[in-house]
mmCIF file of C-alpha atoms in Angstrom:
data_model
loop_
_atom_site.group_PDB
_atom_site.id
_atom_site.type_symbol
_atom_site.label_atom_id
_atom_site.label_comp_id
_atom_site.label_asym_id
_atom_site.label_seq_id
_atom_site.Cartn_x
_atom_site.Cartn_y
_atom_site.Cartn_z
ATOM 1 C CA MET A 122 -24.475 7.666 -8.576
ATOM 2 C CA THR A 123 -25.356 7.686 -4.871
ATOM 3 C CA LYS A 124 -24.765 11.366 -3.838
ATOM 4 C CA ASN A 125 -25.059 11.205 -0.090
ATOM 5 C CA TYR A 126 -23.497 8.248 1.681
ATOM 6 C CA ILE A 127 -21.097 7.161 4.522
ATOM 7 C CA PHE A 128 -17.789 5.424 3.681
ATOM 8 C CA THR A 129 -15.088 3.747 5.900
ATOM 9 C CA SER A 130 -11.460 2.899 5.545
ATOM 10 C CA GLU A 131 -8.894 1.395 7.964
ATOM 11 C CA SER A 132 -5.184 1.412 8.322
ATOM 12 C CA VAL A 133 -2.982 -0.381 10.561
ATOM 13 C CA THR A 134 0.487 0.584 11.952
ATOM 14 C CA GLU A 135 4.089 -0.744 10.835
ATOM 15 C CA GLY A 136 3.962 -3.001 14.014
ATOM 16 C CA HIS A 137 0.673 -4.944 13.043
ATOM 17 C CA PRO A 138 1.544 -8.484 12.616
ATOM 18 C CA ASP A 139 0.453 -8.518 9.037
ATOM 19 C CA LYS A 140 2.648 -5.450 8.326
ATOM 20 C CA ILE A 141 5.607 -7.007 10.167
ATOM 21 C CA CYS A 142 5.344 -9.689 7.438
ATOM 22 C CA ASP A 143 4.965 -7.369 4.373
ATOM 23 C CA GLN A 144 8.087 -5.324 5.567
ATOM 24 C CA ILE A 145 10.165 -8.632 6.034
ATOM 25 C CA SER A 146 9.135 -9.995 2.674
ATOM 26 C CA ASP A 147 9.967 -6.498 1.017
ATOM 27 C CA ALA A 148 13.248 -6.175 2.894
ATOM 28 C CA VAL A 149 14.542 -9.425 1.568
ATOM 29 C CA LEU A 150 13.264 -8.414 -1.871
ATOM 30 C CA ASP A 151 15.234 -5.060 -1.502
ATOM 31 C CA GLU A 152 18.479 -6.797 -0.510
ATOM 32 C CA LEU A 153 18.514 -9.121 -3.509
ATOM 33 C CA LEU A 154 17.501 -6.298 -5.762
ATOM 34 C CA ARG A 155 20.532 -4.368 -4.382
ATOM 35 C CA GLN A 156 22.890 -7.001 -5.323
ATOM 36 C CA ASP A 157 21.187 -8.010 -8.672
ATOM 37 C CA PRO A 158 18.365 -5.777 -10.126
ATOM 38 C CA TYR A 159 17.188 -8.782 -12.160
ATOM 39 C CA SER A 160 16.268 -11.042 -9.198
ATOM 40 C CA ARG A 161 13.170 -13.014 -9.305
ATOM 41 C CA VAL A 162 11.632 -12.931 -5.915
ATOM 42 C CA ALA A 163 8.457 -14.311 -4.402
ATOM 43 C CA VAL A 164 8.929 -14.413 -0.628
ATOM 44 C CA GLU A 165 6.138 -14.856 1.812
ATOM 45 C CA CYS A 166 6.288 -14.375 5.615
ATOM 46 C CA LEU A 167 4.273 -15.612 8.868
ATOM 47 C CA THR A 168 4.777 -14.576 12.399
ATOM 48 C CA THR A 169 3.075 -15.707 15.562
ATOM 49 C CA THR A 170 4.372 -15.523 19.277
ATOM 50 C CA GLY A 171 8.099 -15.362 19.305
ATOM 51 C CA THR A 172 8.553 -16.714 15.814
ATOM 52 C CA ILE A 173 9.186 -15.544 12.064
ATOM 53 C CA HIS A 174 8.830 -18.121 9.250
ATOM 54 C CA VAL A 175 9.929 -16.958 5.657
ATOM 55 C CA ALA A 176 9.501 -19.107 2.640
ATOM 56 C CA GLY A 177 9.264 -18.657 -1.026
ATOM 57 C CA GLU A 178 10.978 -18.917 -4.496
ATOM 58 C CA VAL A 179 13.981 -16.940 -5.679
ATOM 59 C CA THR A 180 16.293 -16.800 -8.686
ATOM 60 C CA THR A 181 19.053 -14.353 -8.075
ATOM 61 C CA LYS A 182 22.855 -13.738 -8.381
ATOM 62 C CA GLY A 183 22.771 -12.250 -4.743
ATOM 63 C CA TYR A 184 22.485 -13.564 -1.305
ATOM 64 C CA ALA A 185 20.126 -12.298 1.578
ATOM 65 C CA ASP A 186 20.931 -13.120 5.130
ATOM 66 C CA VAL A 187 17.257 -13.573 5.922
ATOM 67 C CA GLN A 188 17.826 -14.093 9.788
ATOM 68 C CA LYS A 189 19.712 -10.737 9.970
ATOM 69 C CA ILE A 190 16.933 -8.973 7.799
ATOM 70 C CA ALA A 191 14.181 -10.309 9.948
ATOM 71 C CA ARG A 192 15.862 -9.177 13.036
ATOM 72 C CA GLU A 193 16.658 -5.765 11.889
ATOM 73 C CA THR A 194 13.103 -5.165 10.441
ATOM 74 C CA LEU A 195 11.645 -6.148 13.927
ATOM 75 C CA LYS A 196 13.985 -3.852 15.613
ATOM 76 C CA ASN A 197 13.417 -0.839 13.223
ATOM 77 C CA ILE A 198 9.726 -1.325 13.893
ATOM 78 C CA GLY A 199 10.197 -1.111 17.495
ATOM 79 C CA TYR A 200 9.888 -4.724 18.812
ATOM 80 C CA THR A 201 12.705 -4.678 21.218
ATOM 81 C CA ASP A 202 10.887 -5.245 24.519
ATOM 82 C CA PRO A 203 9.217 -8.838 24.884
ATOM 83 C CA ARG A 204 6.139 -7.293 26.522
ATOM 84 C CA PHE A 205 4.951 -6.309 23.126
ATOM 85 C CA GLY A 206 4.560 -9.821 21.647
ATOM 86 C CA ILE A 207 7.884 -10.606 19.916
ATOM 87 C CA ASP A 208 11.594 -9.385 20.424
ATOM 88 C CA CYS A 209 14.178 -8.841 17.755
ATOM 89 C CA ASP A 210 17.032 -10.589 19.491
ATOM 90 C CA ASP A 211 15.178 -13.640 20.880
ATOM 91 C CA ALA A 212 12.634 -14.376 18.090
ATOM 92 C CA GLY A 213 12.927 -17.647 16.203
ATOM 93 C CA VAL A 214 13.536 -17.272 12.478
ATOM 94 C CA TRP A 215 12.919 -20.119 10.181
ATOM 95 C CA VAL A 216 13.859 -19.931 6.438
ATOM 96 C CA ALA A 217 12.765 -22.031 3.690
ATOM 97 C CA ILE A 218 13.549 -20.490 0.220
ATOM 98 C CA HIS A 219 13.995 -22.407 -2.924
ATOM 99 C CA SER A 220 14.524 -21.662 -6.657
ATOM 100 C CA GLN A 221 11.794 -20.457 -8.924
ATOM 101 C CA SER A 222 10.031 -22.946 -11.038
ATOM 102 C CA PRO A 223 11.401 -22.904 -14.819
ATOM 103 C CA ASP A 224 7.964 -23.249 -16.087
ATOM 104 C CA ILE A 225 7.004 -19.784 -14.892
ATOM 105 C CA SER A 226 10.720 -18.379 -15.659
ATOM 106 C CA GLN A 227 10.597 -19.179 -19.306
ATOM 107 C CA GLY A 228 7.433 -16.942 -19.683
ATOM 108 C CA VAL A 229 9.050 -14.009 -18.023
ATOM 109 C CA THR A 230 12.556 -13.953 -19.387
ATOM 110 C CA GLU A 231 12.768 -11.925 -22.514
ATOM 111 C CA GLY A 232 14.037 -13.683 -25.623
ATOM 112 C CA LYS A 233 13.817 -17.222 -24.404
ATOM 113 C CA GLY A 234 12.368 -19.697 -26.922
ATOM 114 C CA GLU A 235 8.910 -18.560 -28.220
ATOM 115 C CA PHE A 236 8.845 -15.544 -25.887
ATOM 116 C CA LYS A 237 10.428 -12.779 -27.670
ATOM 117 C CA GLU A 238 9.274 -9.907 -25.039
ATOM 118 C CA GLN A 239 9.136 -10.223 -21.449
ATOM 119 C CA GLY A 240 5.890 -11.605 -20.405
ATOM 120 C CA ALA A 241 3.687 -11.267 -17.475
ATOM 121 C CA GLY A 242 4.639 -13.294 -14.393
ATOM 122 C CA ASP A 243 1.189 -14.581 -14.011
ATOM 123 C CA GLN A 244 -2.487 -14.232 -15.224
ATOM 124 C CA GLY A 245 -4.572 -11.817 -13.312
ATOM 125 C CA MET A 246 -6.288 -8.441 -13.364
ATOM 126 C CA MET A 247 -4.941 -5.214 -11.554
ATOM 127 C CA PHE A 248 -6.902 -2.003 -10.729
ATOM 128 C CA GLY A 249 -5.740 1.584 -10.035
ATOM 129 C CA TYR A 250 -7.654 4.502 -8.738
ATOM 130 C CA ALA A 251 -7.606 8.186 -8.251
ATOM 131 C CA CYS A 252 -10.027 10.910 -7.251
ATOM 132 C CA ASN A 253 -9.684 14.763 -6.790
ATOM 133 C CA GLU A 254 -10.975 14.852 -2.984
ATOM 134 C CA THR A 255 -7.578 15.259 -1.692
ATOM 135 C CA LYS A 256 -4.242 16.761 -2.775
ATOM 136 C CA GLU A 257 -2.758 13.272 -3.022
ATOM 137 C CA LEU A 258 -5.637 12.323 -5.390
ATOM 138 C CA MET A 259 -6.552 9.652 -2.974
ATOM 139 C CA PRO A 260 -9.895 8.951 -1.249
ATOM 140 C CA LEU A 261 -10.059 10.819 1.964
ATOM 141 C CA PRO A 262 -11.018 8.008 4.414
ATOM 142 C CA ILE A 263 -7.860 6.078 3.600
ATOM 143 C CA THR A 264 -5.819 9.005 3.511
ATOM 144 C CA LEU A 265 -6.816 10.052 7.009
ATOM 145 C CA ALA A 266 -6.598 6.424 8.234
ATOM 146 C CA HIS A 267 -2.898 6.302 7.205
ATOM 147 C CA LYS A 268 -2.147 9.524 8.572
ATOM 148 C CA LEU A 269 -3.696 8.263 12.057
ATOM 149 C CA THR A 270 -1.415 5.247 12.038
ATOM 150 C CA GLN A 271 1.719 7.138 10.959
ATOM 151 C CA LYS A 272 1.055 9.700 13.833
ATOM 152 C CA LEU A 273 0.717 6.598 16.359
ATOM 153 C CA SER A 274 4.051 5.460 15.158
ATOM 154 C CA GLU A 275 5.513 8.962 15.552
ATOM 155 C CA VAL A 276 4.266 9.769 18.985
ATOM 156 C CA ARG A 277 5.530 6.171 20.108
ATOM 157 C CA LYS A 278 9.122 6.530 18.686
ATOM 158 C CA LYS A 279 9.415 10.063 19.600
ATOM 159 C CA GLY A 280 8.257 9.290 23.346
ATOM 160 C CA ILE A 281 5.526 11.867 23.142
ATOM 161 C CA ILE A 282 2.991 9.252 24.379
ATOM 162 C CA LYS A 283 4.712 6.839 26.602
ATOM 163 C CA GLY A 284 3.890 3.094 27.311
ATOM 164 C CA ILE A 285 2.479 2.114 24.078
ATOM 165 C CA GLY A 286 3.650 -0.576 21.677
ATOM 166 C CA PRO A 287 4.101 -0.994 17.898
ATOM 167 C CA ASP A 288 0.811 -2.598 17.291
ATOM 168 C CA GLY A 289 -2.129 -0.350 16.368
ATOM 169 C CA LYS A 290 -4.949 0.208 13.873
ATOM 170 C CA SER A 291 -7.159 3.233 12.909
ATOM 171 C CA GLN A 292 -10.539 3.492 11.071
ATOM 172 C CA VAL A 293 -12.200 6.666 9.677
ATOM 173 C CA THR A 294 -15.833 6.918 8.669
ATOM 174 C CA ILE A 295 -16.386 9.895 6.397
ATOM 175 C CA GLU A 296 -20.008 11.440 5.606
ATOM 176 C CA TYR A 297 -20.211 12.294 2.021
ATOM 177 C CA VAL A 298 -22.859 14.893 0.670
ATOM 178 C CA ASP A 299 -23.536 15.418 -2.757
ATOM 179 C CA GLY A 300 -20.638 13.250 -3.612
ATOM 180 C CA LYS A 301 -17.941 15.219 -1.646
ATOM 181 C CA PRO A 302 -16.560 14.536 1.776
ATOM 182 C CA LYS A 303 -18.035 16.746 4.421
ATOM 183 C CA ARG A 304 -17.178 15.474 7.888
ATOM 184 C CA ILE A 305 -15.783 12.708 9.879
ATOM 185 C CA GLN A 306 -18.751 10.680 11.386
ATOM 186 C CA THR A 307 -16.534 8.215 13.404
ATOM 187 C CA VAL A 308 -12.716 7.742 14.326
ATOM 188 C CA VAL A 309 -11.575 4.332 15.818
ATOM 189 C CA VAL A 310 -8.133 3.971 17.143
ATOM 190 C CA SER A 311 -6.832 0.862 18.898
ATOM 191 C CA GLN A 312 -3.419 1.222 20.285
ATOM 192 C CA GLN A 313 -1.250 -1.456 22.196
ATOM 193 C CA HIS A 314 0.017 -0.446 25.525
ATOM 194 C CA ILE A 315 1.866 -1.794 28.592
ATOM 195 C CA GLU A 316 -0.130 -3.241 31.420
ATOM 196 C CA ASP A 317 0.087 -0.272 33.854
ATOM 197 C CA LYS A 318 -0.823 2.463 31.436
ATOM 198 C CA SER A 319 -3.901 4.230 32.618
ATOM 199 C CA SER A 320 -6.774 3.736 30.102
ATOM 200 C CA GLU A 321 -8.351 7.219 30.516
ATOM 201 C CA ILE A 322 -4.886 8.831 30.211
ATOM 202 C CA LEU A 323 -4.150 6.886 27.119
ATOM 203 C CA LYS A 324 -7.593 7.757 25.384
ATOM 204 C CA LYS A 325 -6.908 11.599 26.234
ATOM 205 C CA GLU A 326 -3.404 11.434 24.973
ATOM 206 C CA ILE A 327 -4.510 9.637 21.620
ATOM 207 C CA LEU A 328 -7.384 12.240 21.171
ATOM 208 C CA ASP A 329 -5.360 15.351 21.787
ATOM 209 C CA LYS A 330 -2.003 14.118 20.262
ATOM 210 C CA VAL A 331 -3.098 11.988 17.340
ATOM 211 C CA ILE A 332 -6.602 12.304 16.258
ATOM 212 C CA LYS A 333 -7.202 16.103 16.543
ATOM 213 C CA PRO A 334 -3.774 17.056 14.933
ATOM 214 C CA VAL A 335 -4.683 14.791 11.957
ATOM 215 C CA CYS A 336 -8.247 15.201 11.484
ATOM 216 C CA GLU A 337 -9.254 18.533 12.913
ATOM 217 C CA LYS A 338 -10.434 20.079 9.629
ATOM 218 C CA TYR A 339 -13.160 17.345 9.467
ATOM 219 C CA LEU A 340 -14.114 16.991 13.208
ATOM 220 C CA ASP A 341 -17.150 18.573 14.644
ATOM 221 C CA LYS A 342 -19.342 18.370 17.763
ATOM 222 C CA ASP A 343 -21.116 15.224 16.437
ATOM 223 C CA THR A 344 -17.930 13.240 15.552
ATOM 224 C CA LYS A 345 -17.689 9.992 17.644
ATOM 225 C CA TYR A 346 -14.724 8.660 18.978
ATOM 226 C CA TYR A 347 -13.934 5.061 19.892
ATOM 227 C CA ILE A 348 -10.431 4.790 21.494
ATOM 228 C CA ASN A 349 -9.422 1.149 22.489
ATOM 229 C CA PRO A 350 -13.066 0.486 22.704
ATOM 230 C CA THR A 351 -12.664 -2.780 24.490
ATOM 231 C CA GLY A 352 -11.004 -0.996 27.227
ATOM 232 C CA ARG A 353 -7.691 -2.915 26.892
ATOM 233 C CA PHE A 354 -5.009 -3.650 24.355
ATOM 234 C CA VAL A 355 -2.134 -5.227 26.176
ATOM 235 C CA ILE A 356 -1.555 -8.433 24.268
ATOM 236 C CA GLY A 357 -0.642 -7.301 20.962
ATOM 237 C CA GLY A 358 1.896 -7.962 18.041
ATOM 238 C CA PRO A 359 2.333 -11.599 16.894
ATOM 239 C CA GLU A 360 1.263 -12.755 20.381
ATOM 240 C CA GLY A 361 -2.164 -11.448 19.937
ATOM 241 C CA ASP A 362 -2.595 -12.268 16.431
ATOM 242 C CA SER A 363 -0.649 -14.246 13.745
ATOM 243 C CA GLY A 364 0.517 -12.295 10.712
ATOM 244 C CA LEU A 365 0.799 -12.947 7.112
ATOM 245 C CA THR A 366 2.357 -11.316 3.960
ATOM 246 C CA GLY A 367 -0.282 -10.095 1.779
ATOM 247 C CA ARG A 368 -3.382 -9.907 4.101
ATOM 248 C CA LYS A 369 -3.818 -6.078 4.031
ATOM 249 C CA ILE A 370 -4.567 -5.464 0.417
ATOM 250 C CA ILE A 371 -7.097 -2.951 0.915
ATOM 251 C CA VAL A 372 -5.128 -1.139 3.437
ATOM 252 C CA ASP A 373 -2.320 -1.083 0.954
ATOM 253 C CA THR A 374 -4.285 0.375 -1.813
ATOM 254 C CA TYR A 375 -7.548 2.538 -1.688
ATOM 255 C CA GLY A 376 -9.217 1.559 1.581
ATOM 256 C CA GLY A 377 -12.142 -0.301 -0.387
ATOM 257 C CA MET A 378 -12.842 2.630 -2.643
ATOM 258 C CA GLY A 379 -12.556 1.120 -6.129
ATOM 259 C CA ARG A 380 -12.068 -2.551 -6.976
ATOM 260 C CA HIS A 381 -9.002 -4.803 -6.195
ATOM 261 C CA GLY A 382 -7.896 -7.537 -8.363
ATOM 262 C CA GLY A 383 -6.872 -9.890 -5.359
ATOM 263 C CA GLY A 384 -3.324 -9.773 -5.752
ATOM 264 C CA ALA A 385 -0.967 -8.777 -2.886
ATOM 265 C CA PHE A 386 2.401 -6.546 -3.487
ATOM 266 C CA SER A 387 4.921 -7.279 -0.865
ATOM 267 C CA GLY A 388 7.533 -9.835 -1.293
ATOM 268 C CA LYS A 389 7.112 -9.698 -5.249
ATOM 269 C CA ASP A 390 9.686 -8.477 -7.626
ATOM 270 C CA PRO A 391 8.305 -6.275 -10.477
ATOM 271 C CA SER A 392 8.314 -9.167 -13.092
ATOM 272 C CA LYS A 393 5.037 -10.070 -10.975
ATOM 273 C CA VAL A 394 2.289 -7.951 -12.490
ATOM 274 C CA ASP A 395 0.357 -8.189 -9.281
ATOM 275 C CA ARG A 396 2.715 -5.334 -8.175
ATOM 276 C CA SER A 397 4.009 -3.874 -11.363
ATOM 277 C CA ALA A 398 0.816 -3.376 -13.155
ATOM 278 C CA ALA A 399 -1.171 -2.170 -9.972
ATOM 279 C CA TYR A 400 1.492 0.663 -9.903
ATOM 280 C CA ALA A 401 0.921 1.268 -13.562
ATOM 281 C CA CYS A 402 -2.613 1.449 -13.057
ATOM 282 C CA ARG A 403 -2.362 3.949 -10.128
ATOM 283 C CA TYR A 404 0.041 5.882 -12.445
ATOM 284 C CA ILE A 405 -2.603 5.967 -15.272
ATOM 285 C CA ALA A 406 -5.459 6.816 -13.124
ATOM 286 C CA LYS A 407 -3.725 9.677 -11.266
ATOM 287 C CA ASN A 408 -2.458 11.204 -14.503
ATOM 288 C CA ILE A 409 -6.017 11.140 -15.856
ATOM 289 C CA VAL A 410 -7.564 12.975 -12.810
ATOM 290 C CA ALA A 411 -4.499 15.347 -12.669
ATOM 291 C CA ALA A 412 -5.092 16.304 -16.275
ATOM 292 C CA GLY A 413 -8.852 17.140 -15.339
ATOM 293 C CA LEU A 414 -10.154 14.368 -17.678
ATOM 294 C CA ALA A 415 -12.222 12.976 -14.892
ATOM 295 C CA ASP A 416 -12.902 13.727 -11.244
ATOM 296 C CA LYS A 417 -12.531 9.908 -10.408
ATOM 297 C CA CYS A 418 -11.003 7.241 -12.424
ATOM 298 C CA GLU A 419 -10.444 3.578 -11.996
ATOM 299 C CA VAL A 420 -8.170 1.700 -14.573
ATOM 300 C CA GLN A 421 -7.926 -2.109 -14.977
ATOM 301 C CA LEU A 422 -5.216 -3.986 -16.644
ATOM 302 C CA SER A 423 -5.442 -7.741 -17.322
ATOM 303 C CA TYR A 424 -2.695 -10.289 -18.319
ATOM 304 C CA ALA A 425 -2.096 -13.899 -19.214
ATOM 305 C CA ILE A 426 1.213 -15.592 -17.973
ATOM 306 C CA GLY A 427 4.112 -15.345 -20.523
ATOM 307 C CA VAL A 428 2.222 -12.689 -22.543
ATOM 308 C CA ALA A 429 3.469 -9.047 -22.883
ATOM 309 C CA GLN A 430 0.434 -7.483 -24.376
ATOM 310 C CA PRO A 431 -2.429 -6.944 -21.720
ATOM 311 C CA MET A 432 -5.685 -8.693 -22.550
ATOM 312 C CA GLY A 433 -7.478 -5.357 -22.226
ATOM 313 C CA ILE A 434 -7.835 -1.950 -20.718
ATOM 314 C CA PHE A 435 -11.079 -0.924 -18.690
ATOM 315 C CA VAL A 436 -11.812 2.510 -17.471
ATOM 316 C CA ASP A 437 -14.644 3.719 -15.217
ATOM 317 C CA THR A 438 -14.870 7.332 -14.415
ATOM 318 C CA PHE A 439 -18.070 7.030 -12.512
ATOM 319 C CA GLY A 440 -19.902 9.686 -14.783
ATOM 320 C CA THR A 441 -17.267 12.291 -13.975
ATOM 321 C CA SER A 442 -15.305 12.234 -17.422
ATOM 322 C CA LYS A 443 -15.004 15.199 -19.394
ATOM 323 C CA ILE A 444 -14.411 13.000 -22.637
ATOM 324 C CA SER A 445 -15.638 9.506 -23.291
ATOM 325 C CA GLU A 446 -14.162 6.630 -21.645
ATOM 326 C CA GLU A 447 -13.483 5.114 -24.982
ATOM 327 C CA LYS A 448 -11.271 8.012 -25.829
ATOM 328 C CA ILE A 449 -9.526 7.753 -22.391
ATOM 329 C CA VAL A 450 -8.721 4.100 -23.287
ATOM 330 C CA GLU A 451 -7.162 5.253 -26.678
ATOM 331 C CA LEU A 452 -4.958 7.740 -24.830
ATOM 332 C CA ILE A 453 -3.847 5.059 -22.377
ATOM 333 C CA TRP A 454 -2.684 2.788 -25.255
ATOM 334 C CA LYS A 455 -0.894 5.675 -26.908
ATOM 335 C CA HIS A 456 0.872 7.288 -23.971
ATOM 336 C CA PHE A 457 1.314 4.776 -21.011
ATOM 337 C CA PRO A 458 3.496 1.640 -20.395
ATOM 338 C CA VAL A 459 1.228 -1.383 -20.177
ATOM 339 C CA LYS A 460 3.628 -4.157 -21.214
ATOM 340 C CA PRO A 461 5.472 -5.537 -18.076
ATOM 341 C CA LYS A 462 8.984 -4.615 -19.421
ATOM 342 C CA ASP A 463 7.762 -1.168 -20.276
ATOM 343 C CA ILE A 464 6.012 -0.518 -16.893
ATOM 344 C CA ILE A 465 9.384 -1.729 -15.355
ATOM 345 C CA ASP A 466 11.567 0.496 -17.202
ATOM 346 C CA GLN A 467 9.486 3.605 -17.340
ATOM 347 C CA LEU A 468 8.812 3.424 -13.526
ATOM 348 C CA LYS A 469 12.381 2.273 -12.711
ATOM 349 C CA LEU A 470 11.145 -0.611 -10.567
ATOM 350 C CA ARG A 471 14.305 -2.656 -10.435
ATOM 351 C CA ARG A 472 15.531 -0.706 -7.368
ATOM 352 C CA PRO A 473 15.603 -1.600 -3.682
ATOM 353 C CA ILE A 474 12.604 0.768 -2.761
ATOM 354 C CA TYR A 475 10.100 -1.690 -1.478
ATOM 355 C CA ARG A 476 10.413 -2.064 2.249
ATOM 356 C CA LYS A 477 9.049 1.493 2.663
ATOM 357 C CA THR A 478 5.980 0.793 0.491
ATOM 358 C CA ALA A 479 5.105 -1.997 2.933
ATOM 359 C CA ALA A 480 3.504 0.095 5.693
ATOM 360 C CA TYR A 481 1.089 3.208 5.294
ATOM 361 C CA GLY A 482 -0.094 2.377 1.831
ATOM 362 C CA HIS A 483 1.698 2.206 -1.553
ATOM 363 C CA PHE A 484 -0.184 5.078 -2.959
ATOM 364 C CA GLY A 485 -0.855 8.706 -2.387
ATOM 365 C CA ARG A 486 2.698 9.347 -0.686
ATOM 366 C CA GLU A 487 5.234 12.119 -1.575
ATOM 367 C CA ASP A 488 8.332 10.176 -2.184
ATOM 368 C CA PRO A 489 10.704 10.439 -5.148
ATOM 369 C CA ASP A 490 11.145 6.688 -5.375
ATOM 370 C CA PHE A 491 7.292 6.249 -5.684
ATOM 371 C CA THR A 492 7.539 6.990 -9.391
ATOM 372 C CA TRP A 493 3.952 5.710 -10.012
ATOM 373 C CA GLU A 494 2.801 8.787 -8.160
ATOM 374 C CA LYS A 495 4.219 11.318 -10.628
ATOM 375 C CA THR A 496 1.666 13.378 -12.728
ATOM 376 C CA ASP A 497 4.270 13.903 -15.652
ATOM 377 C CA LYS A 498 1.756 12.805 -18.231
ATOM 378 C CA ALA A 499 -1.028 15.253 -17.295
ATOM 379 C CA SER A 500 0.094 17.947 -19.447
ATOM 380 C CA VAL A 501 0.440 15.472 -22.381
ATOM 381 C CA LEU A 502 -3.033 14.229 -21.861
ATOM 382 C CA ARG A 503 -4.381 17.940 -21.599
ATOM 383 C CA LYS A 504 -2.657 18.653 -24.936
ATOM 384 C CA GLU A 505 -4.380 15.713 -26.672
ATOM 385 C CA ILE A 506 -7.828 16.988 -25.727
ATOM 386 C CA GLU A 507 -6.925 20.666 -26.712
ATOM 387 C CA LYS A 508 -6.184 19.297 -30.291
ATOM 388 C CA LYS A 509 -9.666 18.186 -30.672
#
């Protein structure tokens, strides 16, 4: 393993165009799950200047007023001023949603025909990751990047920094020494602002009221800061860049540390293993690290459409495990849910909890609804090892 290295992760605010789309997709999902917990939902969203386009496949007993949901989501984010690229009251909203294909449905519906157990909604592989370098058991670069974008949203909504818009990004570069995070080498923040906002004042406000409060522990005299490095960020939101559901999958997960199976989360109900199995992988990896079985752990589950049993389980502890990886795989089979129905039931995923996952990361957050963040299996794993 490389011991000394530089690693960078980024995050985006809830007003980033891609995150607008993720939140609208998950807000539609939440509304349908609220009415019918067994709703099958695959909803995608696109936004560009002044417009929202929502499309997808749904099977449900419920009804979602997508126009209303899209506008309320924009309003909650803070898009109430046309200067910032889209306005919740005046935006055009187009909707094209149809029923789910029966060819997919038959493989996911428990007890239908030859399918005695609920199968995976699609083929694919999902990864989960955990490490002990933060209290959240997440990599430090993505943890700090998310905290910066959350702080940008906070200072905007509370009026602590005036004249800034909902769109923004952060990037944090960490220097690792002997495999441990030592210091922040570079912080990058890009924040949308109104035309007459002084660039120099904004840079000072972001440094003093966002970067230093969040990152102070890891800053030193050699840390570099790039705040709105082009010098201007007036045109933002959907006017500055089109947005799509599922285009920030690395921001959503581990900031590039660890592998990714390629499937996005937002707009998908938990019968889609892209989402539910990725949550299960995080749950497994986090408990392994919390139990002290490894300092770092990556878990992969893989599936075939319509088949309940995963094709396999892969574990990589990057040379940090206290027991063999083969033994860890045995413990996973024994103690963790890996079939789609078991994952959904144990993690209580048929609830309207998803819109709040759609900004600032799906992992490493202290929220009782984020059941995949629990470490309730750690003591069980420790006891298993103590038996030996």
